[in-house]
Short mmCIF file of C-alpha atoms in Angstrom, two decimals:
data_model
loop_
_atom_site.label_atom_id
_atom_site.label_comp_id
_atom_site.label_asym_id
_atom_site.label_seq_id
_atom_site.Cartn_x
_atom_site.Cartn_y
_atom_site.Cartn_z
CA MET A 21 0.82 -20.60 26.76
CA ASN A 22 -0.20 -21.68 23.25
CA PRO A 23 2.26 -20.06 20.75
CA GLN A 24 -0.41 -19.94 18.04
CA LEU A 25 -2.81 -18.08 20.34
CA ASP A 26 -0.05 -15.68 21.36
CA ASP A 27 0.56 -14.91 17.69
CA VAL A 28 -3.14 -14.19 17.19
CA VAL A 29 -3.27 -11.87 20.20
CA ARG A 30 -0.17 -9.97 19.04
CA ARG A 31 -1.81 -9.15 15.73
CA LEU A 32 -5.19 -8.31 17.21
CA ALA A 33 -5.17 -4.57 17.92
CA PRO A 34 -7.69 -1.76 17.43
CA PRO A 35 -8.05 -0.39 13.91
CA ALA A 36 -8.61 3.18 12.79
CA GLY A 37 -12.25 4.18 12.71
CA PRO A 38 -13.79 6.52 10.13
CA GLY A 39 -13.48 9.53 12.43
CA LEU A 40 -9.68 9.42 12.70
CA THR A 41 -7.46 12.04 11.09
CA PRO A 42 -5.17 11.01 8.19
CA GLY A 43 -2.21 11.26 10.53
CA ALA A 44 -3.87 9.05 13.09
CA ARG A 45 -4.98 6.59 10.40
CA GLU A 46 -1.43 6.37 9.09
CA THR A 47 -0.06 5.58 12.53
CA MET A 48 -2.84 3.24 13.63
CA TYR A 49 -2.06 0.09 11.65
CA LYS A 50 1.05 -1.39 13.17
CA ILE A 51 0.95 -4.59 15.18
CA MET A 52 2.90 -4.42 18.41
CA GLU A 53 5.24 -7.25 19.35
CA GLU A 54 4.32 -6.74 22.98
CA GLU A 55 0.77 -5.51 23.65
CA PRO A 56 0.11 -5.02 27.36
CA ALA A 57 -3.62 -4.65 26.77
CA PRO A 58 -4.48 -6.27 23.42
CA ALA A 59 -7.67 -5.81 21.49
CA LEU A 60 -8.80 -7.10 18.12
CA PRO A 61 -7.39 -6.39 14.67
CA MET A 62 -5.74 -3.21 13.69
CA ARG A 63 -4.68 -1.91 10.33
CA ARG A 64 -0.97 -1.19 10.61
CA ARG A 65 -0.27 2.00 12.41
CA ARG A 66 2.42 3.69 14.38
CA ARG A 67 1.57 4.14 18.02
CA ALA A 68 3.54 6.64 19.85
CA LEU A 69 3.40 7.28 23.52
CA LEU A 70 5.92 7.91 26.23
CA ALA A 71 4.10 8.94 29.33
CA LEU A 72 5.24 9.78 32.70
CA GLY A 73 4.61 10.78 36.27
CA ALA A 74 5.41 13.50 38.72
CA LEU A 75 8.57 14.39 40.55
CA ALA A 76 8.67 17.02 43.30
CA ALA A 77 11.93 18.09 44.88
CA SER A 78 12.19 21.08 47.15
CA SER A 79 15.97 21.28 46.76
CA ALA A 80 15.93 21.22 42.93
CA VAL A 81 17.63 24.01 41.02
CA VAL A 82 15.35 25.63 38.41
CA LEU A 83 17.11 26.51 35.16
CA THR A 84 16.85 30.04 33.79
CA LEU A 85 14.51 30.01 30.78
CA GLY A 86 13.29 32.50 28.23
CA PRO A 87 9.92 34.13 28.92
CA ALA A 88 8.36 32.91 25.66
CA SER A 89 8.71 29.24 26.55
CA ALA A 90 8.81 29.31 30.35
CA SER A 91 5.24 28.00 30.70
CA ALA A 92 5.69 24.99 28.41
CA LEU A 93 8.17 23.00 30.49
CA ASP A 94 9.61 23.04 33.98
CA VAL A 95 13.26 21.98 33.71
CA LYS A 96 15.19 21.29 36.90
CA ASP A 97 18.80 20.26 37.45
CA GLU A 98 18.71 17.59 40.12
CA GLY A 99 21.11 14.85 41.18
CA GLY A 100 22.89 14.43 37.87
CA TYR A 101 19.68 14.64 35.84
CA PHE A 102 17.53 17.20 34.15
CA VAL A 103 13.98 16.56 35.39
CA ILE A 104 11.57 17.83 32.74
CA GLU A 105 7.89 18.26 33.57
CA VAL A 106 5.42 19.27 30.88
CA LYS A 107 3.47 22.23 32.23
CA ASP A 108 1.48 22.99 29.06
CA VAL A 109 0.50 19.78 27.27
CA PHE A 110 -1.09 21.77 24.42
CA ALA A 111 1.95 23.94 23.66
CA LYS A 112 3.42 23.93 20.17
CA PRO A 113 6.43 21.63 19.69
CA GLU A 114 8.54 24.71 18.94
CA ALA A 115 8.02 25.91 22.51
CA TYR A 116 9.33 22.64 23.91
CA GLN A 117 12.21 22.68 21.43
CA GLU A 118 13.29 26.19 22.42
CA GLN A 119 13.27 25.41 26.10
CA LEU A 120 15.14 22.13 25.72
CA ARG A 121 17.70 23.83 23.50
CA ASP A 122 18.20 26.48 26.19
CA ALA A 123 18.98 23.65 28.61
CA GLY A 124 21.55 22.26 26.16
CA LEU A 125 19.44 19.22 25.25
CA ASP A 126 19.14 17.91 21.70
CA ILE A 127 15.69 16.37 22.22
CA LYS A 128 12.57 16.65 20.09
CA LEU A 129 9.43 16.45 22.23
CA ARG A 130 5.93 15.82 20.91
CA LEU A 131 2.61 15.20 22.65
CA LEU A 132 -0.30 13.32 21.08
CA PRO A 133 -3.93 12.89 22.23
CA SER A 134 -4.48 9.43 23.63
CA THR A 135 -7.08 7.19 25.19
CA PRO A 136 -7.26 7.32 29.01
CA SER A 137 -5.05 4.29 29.69
CA ASN A 138 -2.31 5.62 27.43
CA VAL A 139 -1.98 8.97 29.20
CA GLY A 140 1.13 8.36 31.25
CA SER A 141 2.13 5.08 29.61
CA VAL A 142 5.25 4.17 27.65
CA ALA A 143 4.62 3.83 23.92
CA PRO A 144 4.81 0.19 22.80
CA SER A 145 6.66 1.31 19.66
CA THR A 146 9.01 3.77 21.39
CA ALA A 147 12.18 2.66 23.13
CA GLU A 148 13.60 4.90 25.81
CA PRO A 149 16.90 6.32 24.57
CA ASP A 150 19.89 5.50 26.74
CA GLY A 151 20.13 8.36 29.21
CA ILE A 152 16.40 9.21 29.27
CA GLU A 153 14.13 7.70 31.90
CA VAL A 154 10.41 7.73 32.52
CA VAL A 155 9.28 9.25 35.82
CA ASP A 156 6.73 6.91 37.37
CA ARG A 157 3.23 8.25 37.77
CA GLN A 158 1.98 9.12 41.20
CA GLU A 159 -0.26 6.62 42.92
CA GLY A 160 -3.91 7.44 42.54
CA CYS A 161 -3.77 9.19 39.18
CA GLU A 162 -2.84 6.34 36.85
CA PHE A 163 -5.73 6.85 34.45
CA ALA A 164 -7.03 10.22 35.54
CA GLY A 165 -6.29 13.72 34.33
CA GLY A 166 -3.98 16.04 36.15
CA CYS A 167 -1.00 13.70 36.50
CA PRO A 168 2.23 15.56 35.76
CA ILE A 169 4.03 14.26 32.68
CA SER A 170 7.78 14.12 33.26
CA ILE A 171 11.05 12.59 32.08
CA LYS A 172 14.54 12.45 33.53
CA VAL A 173 17.49 13.13 31.23
CA ARG A 174 21.02 12.33 32.35
CA ARG A 175 23.16 15.48 32.44
CA ASP A 176 25.78 13.96 30.14
CA PHE A 177 23.16 12.92 27.57
CA LYS A 178 24.32 14.09 24.13
CA GLY A 179 21.37 13.21 21.93
CA PRO A 180 19.80 13.53 19.52
CA ALA A 181 16.56 11.87 20.59
CA GLU A 182 12.85 12.12 19.92
CA VAL A 183 10.40 11.60 22.77
CA VAL A 184 6.66 11.26 22.14
CA LEU A 185 4.32 11.68 25.07
CA GLY A 186 0.65 10.87 25.45
CA ARG A 187 -1.69 13.56 26.70
CA GLU A 188 -5.35 13.97 27.41
CA ALA A 189 -7.44 14.84 24.38
CA ARG A 190 -9.38 18.07 24.12
CA PRO A 191 -13.19 17.74 23.98
CA GLY A 192 -14.09 16.34 20.56
CA GLU A 193 -10.47 15.69 19.61
CA GLU A 194 -9.73 12.37 17.94
CA TYR A 195 -7.27 10.03 19.60
CA GLU A 196 -3.98 9.35 17.85
CA ILE A 197 -2.81 6.83 20.44
CA ILE A 198 -5.35 4.05 20.79
CA THR A 199 -5.74 0.72 22.52
CA GLY A 200 -8.59 -1.72 23.02
CA PHE A 201 -11.53 -0.47 25.08
CA ASP A 202 -11.03 -3.45 27.39
CA SER A 203 -7.47 -2.43 28.33
CA LEU A 204 -6.74 -1.61 31.96
CA GLY A 205 -8.01 1.92 32.55
CA GLU A 206 -10.45 1.83 29.62
CA PRO A 207 -14.26 1.72 30.05
CA MET A 208 -14.78 -1.94 29.10
CA HIS A 209 -11.96 -3.44 31.15
CA CYS A 210 -13.14 -6.86 32.41
CA ALA A 211 -16.67 -6.20 31.10
CA PRO A 212 -18.44 -9.31 29.69
CA PHE A 213 -18.62 -8.27 26.04
CA HIS A 214 -16.83 -11.00 24.07
CA ASN A 215 -19.19 -12.70 21.60
CA ARG A 216 -22.19 -10.77 22.95
CA PRO A 217 -24.70 -9.23 20.47
CA VAL A 218 -24.21 -5.63 19.40
CA GLY A 219 -27.39 -4.48 21.15
CA GLU A 220 -26.22 -5.83 24.49
CA VAL A 221 -22.72 -4.34 24.21
CA ARG A 222 -24.19 -1.01 23.08
CA ALA A 223 -26.12 -0.91 26.37
CA LEU A 224 -22.96 -1.72 28.36
CA LEU A 225 -21.15 1.15 26.68
CA LYS A 226 -24.07 3.52 27.14
CA ALA A 227 -24.01 2.85 30.87
CA ARG A 228 -20.36 3.92 30.81
CA GLY A 229 -21.05 7.14 28.92
CA VAL A 230 -19.87 5.86 25.54
CA ASP A 231 -21.82 5.85 22.24
CA VAL A 232 -21.07 3.56 19.30
CA GLN A 233 -19.76 5.56 16.35
CA ALA A 234 -18.97 2.85 13.78
CA PHE A 235 -18.39 -0.86 13.24
CA ASP A 236 -15.44 -2.81 11.86
CA VAL A 237 -16.81 -6.01 10.34
CA LEU A 238 -14.38 -8.93 10.47
CA GLY A 239 -14.56 -12.04 8.40
CA PRO A 240 -15.07 -15.32 10.28
CA ALA A 241 -11.53 -16.45 9.47
CA PHE A 242 -9.70 -13.33 10.63
CA TRP A 243 -8.29 -14.99 13.72
CA THR A 244 -7.07 -18.03 11.77
CA LYS A 245 -3.72 -18.39 10.04
CA GLU A 246 -5.40 -18.37 6.63
CA GLY A 247 -7.39 -15.19 7.31
CA LYS A 248 -4.88 -13.15 9.30
CA ASP A 249 -4.20 -10.69 6.46
CA THR A 250 -7.85 -9.84 5.72
CA GLU A 251 -8.87 -6.22 6.31
CA PRO A 252 -11.92 -5.17 8.34
CA VAL A 253 -14.75 -3.37 6.52
CA THR A 254 -15.94 -0.25 8.36
CA LYS A 255 -19.70 0.39 8.37
CA ALA A 256 -21.98 2.97 9.96
CA SER A 257 -24.47 0.31 11.06
CA VAL A 258 -24.80 -3.47 11.35
CA PRO A 259 -27.52 -5.85 12.61
CA GLU A 260 -27.88 -5.66 16.38
CA THR A 261 -27.46 -9.44 16.50
CA MET A 262 -23.88 -9.49 15.20
CA HIS A 263 -21.27 -10.68 17.67
CA VAL A 264 -18.88 -8.20 19.28
CA VAL A 265 -15.29 -9.45 19.39
CA GLY A 266 -13.50 -6.21 20.33
CA GLY A 267 -13.54 -2.44 20.16
CA TYR A 268 -11.70 0.82 20.80
CA LEU A 269 -12.38 4.48 21.57
CA THR A 270 -11.96 6.98 18.75
CA MET A 271 -12.49 10.04 20.95
CA ALA A 272 -13.93 10.71 24.38
CA GLY A 273 -17.37 9.10 24.58
CA LYS A 274 -17.17 7.50 21.10
CA ALA A 275 -16.29 3.92 20.23
CA THR A 276 -15.95 1.63 17.24
CA LEU A 277 -17.06 -1.96 17.74
CA GLN A 278 -15.34 -4.88 16.05
CA VAL A 279 -18.00 -7.37 15.04
CA SER A 280 -18.34 -10.70 13.26
CA ASP A 281 -20.93 -13.27 12.28
CA SER A 282 -18.81 -15.83 14.14
CA ASP A 283 -17.73 -16.13 17.75
CA LEU A 284 -14.14 -15.81 18.87
CA PRO A 285 -12.85 -19.22 19.94
CA ALA A 286 -13.16 -19.74 23.70
CA ASP A 287 -9.44 -20.39 24.16
CA LEU A 288 -8.61 -17.10 22.40
CA VAL A 289 -11.05 -15.20 24.63
CA ARG A 290 -9.38 -16.73 27.70
CA THR A 291 -5.94 -15.71 26.44
CA MET A 292 -7.04 -12.14 25.76
CA LYS A 293 -8.65 -11.84 29.19
CA GLU A 294 -5.47 -13.09 30.84
CA LYS A 295 -3.42 -10.49 29.00
CA THR A 296 -5.70 -7.70 30.23
CA GLY A 297 -5.65 -9.05 33.80
CA CYS A 298 -9.25 -10.21 33.84
CA PRO A 299 -10.70 -13.47 35.22
#
């Protein structure tokens, strides 16, 4: 693998579009050292996601919980672990905090709206604390709604720790955890969009139920060493002939395209496709 290309791919990640909240914008512009599904450039932002799968155990012991918070989490004592399943992904953090405190756990739990592929995925910027494990998602619901979100906490875990989980977004809610729209589980995964004109890519998105909301215009030297620190310019419209080099979803059914007057180099396109598992 070409080290220079790898460096380019690491710093190419989706930027915040005009529709994002200040909190989302603040967390959007951080370049991940390891990006499992890279896209093009991103103003530095914190991504947070720890996502998880389901665990069912008929012999598990259910802890006694207060009535006010009983619907937020399901906490079970099983095999030397507390198995914690989020029952209400839209509950206030205080509800999670109360229930975890009742179980003797010094853990802060937060859930953030995320793009489909990040629901149930570990946050690139979040390391699992020693003693806390991700419960693998069930087969068949990797990128679909309805997958239980769960973590396992060792019984002797002392804390403190903060765990941030990704959840599905409400209708019209802006994503705070974002990846490229060509990541595995996203609508443009393996779609032939690199260096295609805006009009053509707009049609590809439309066929997938996604409308273009805005454009991030990149200078022709962005992917070079000399231009790596240049910032995209966000616009409401651009010529339909501009070249699409990337993109990301800002909310369900809405996307921002990353465009340029110049094509991405062919070797960079090949590297990015390899990293997203596409031929």
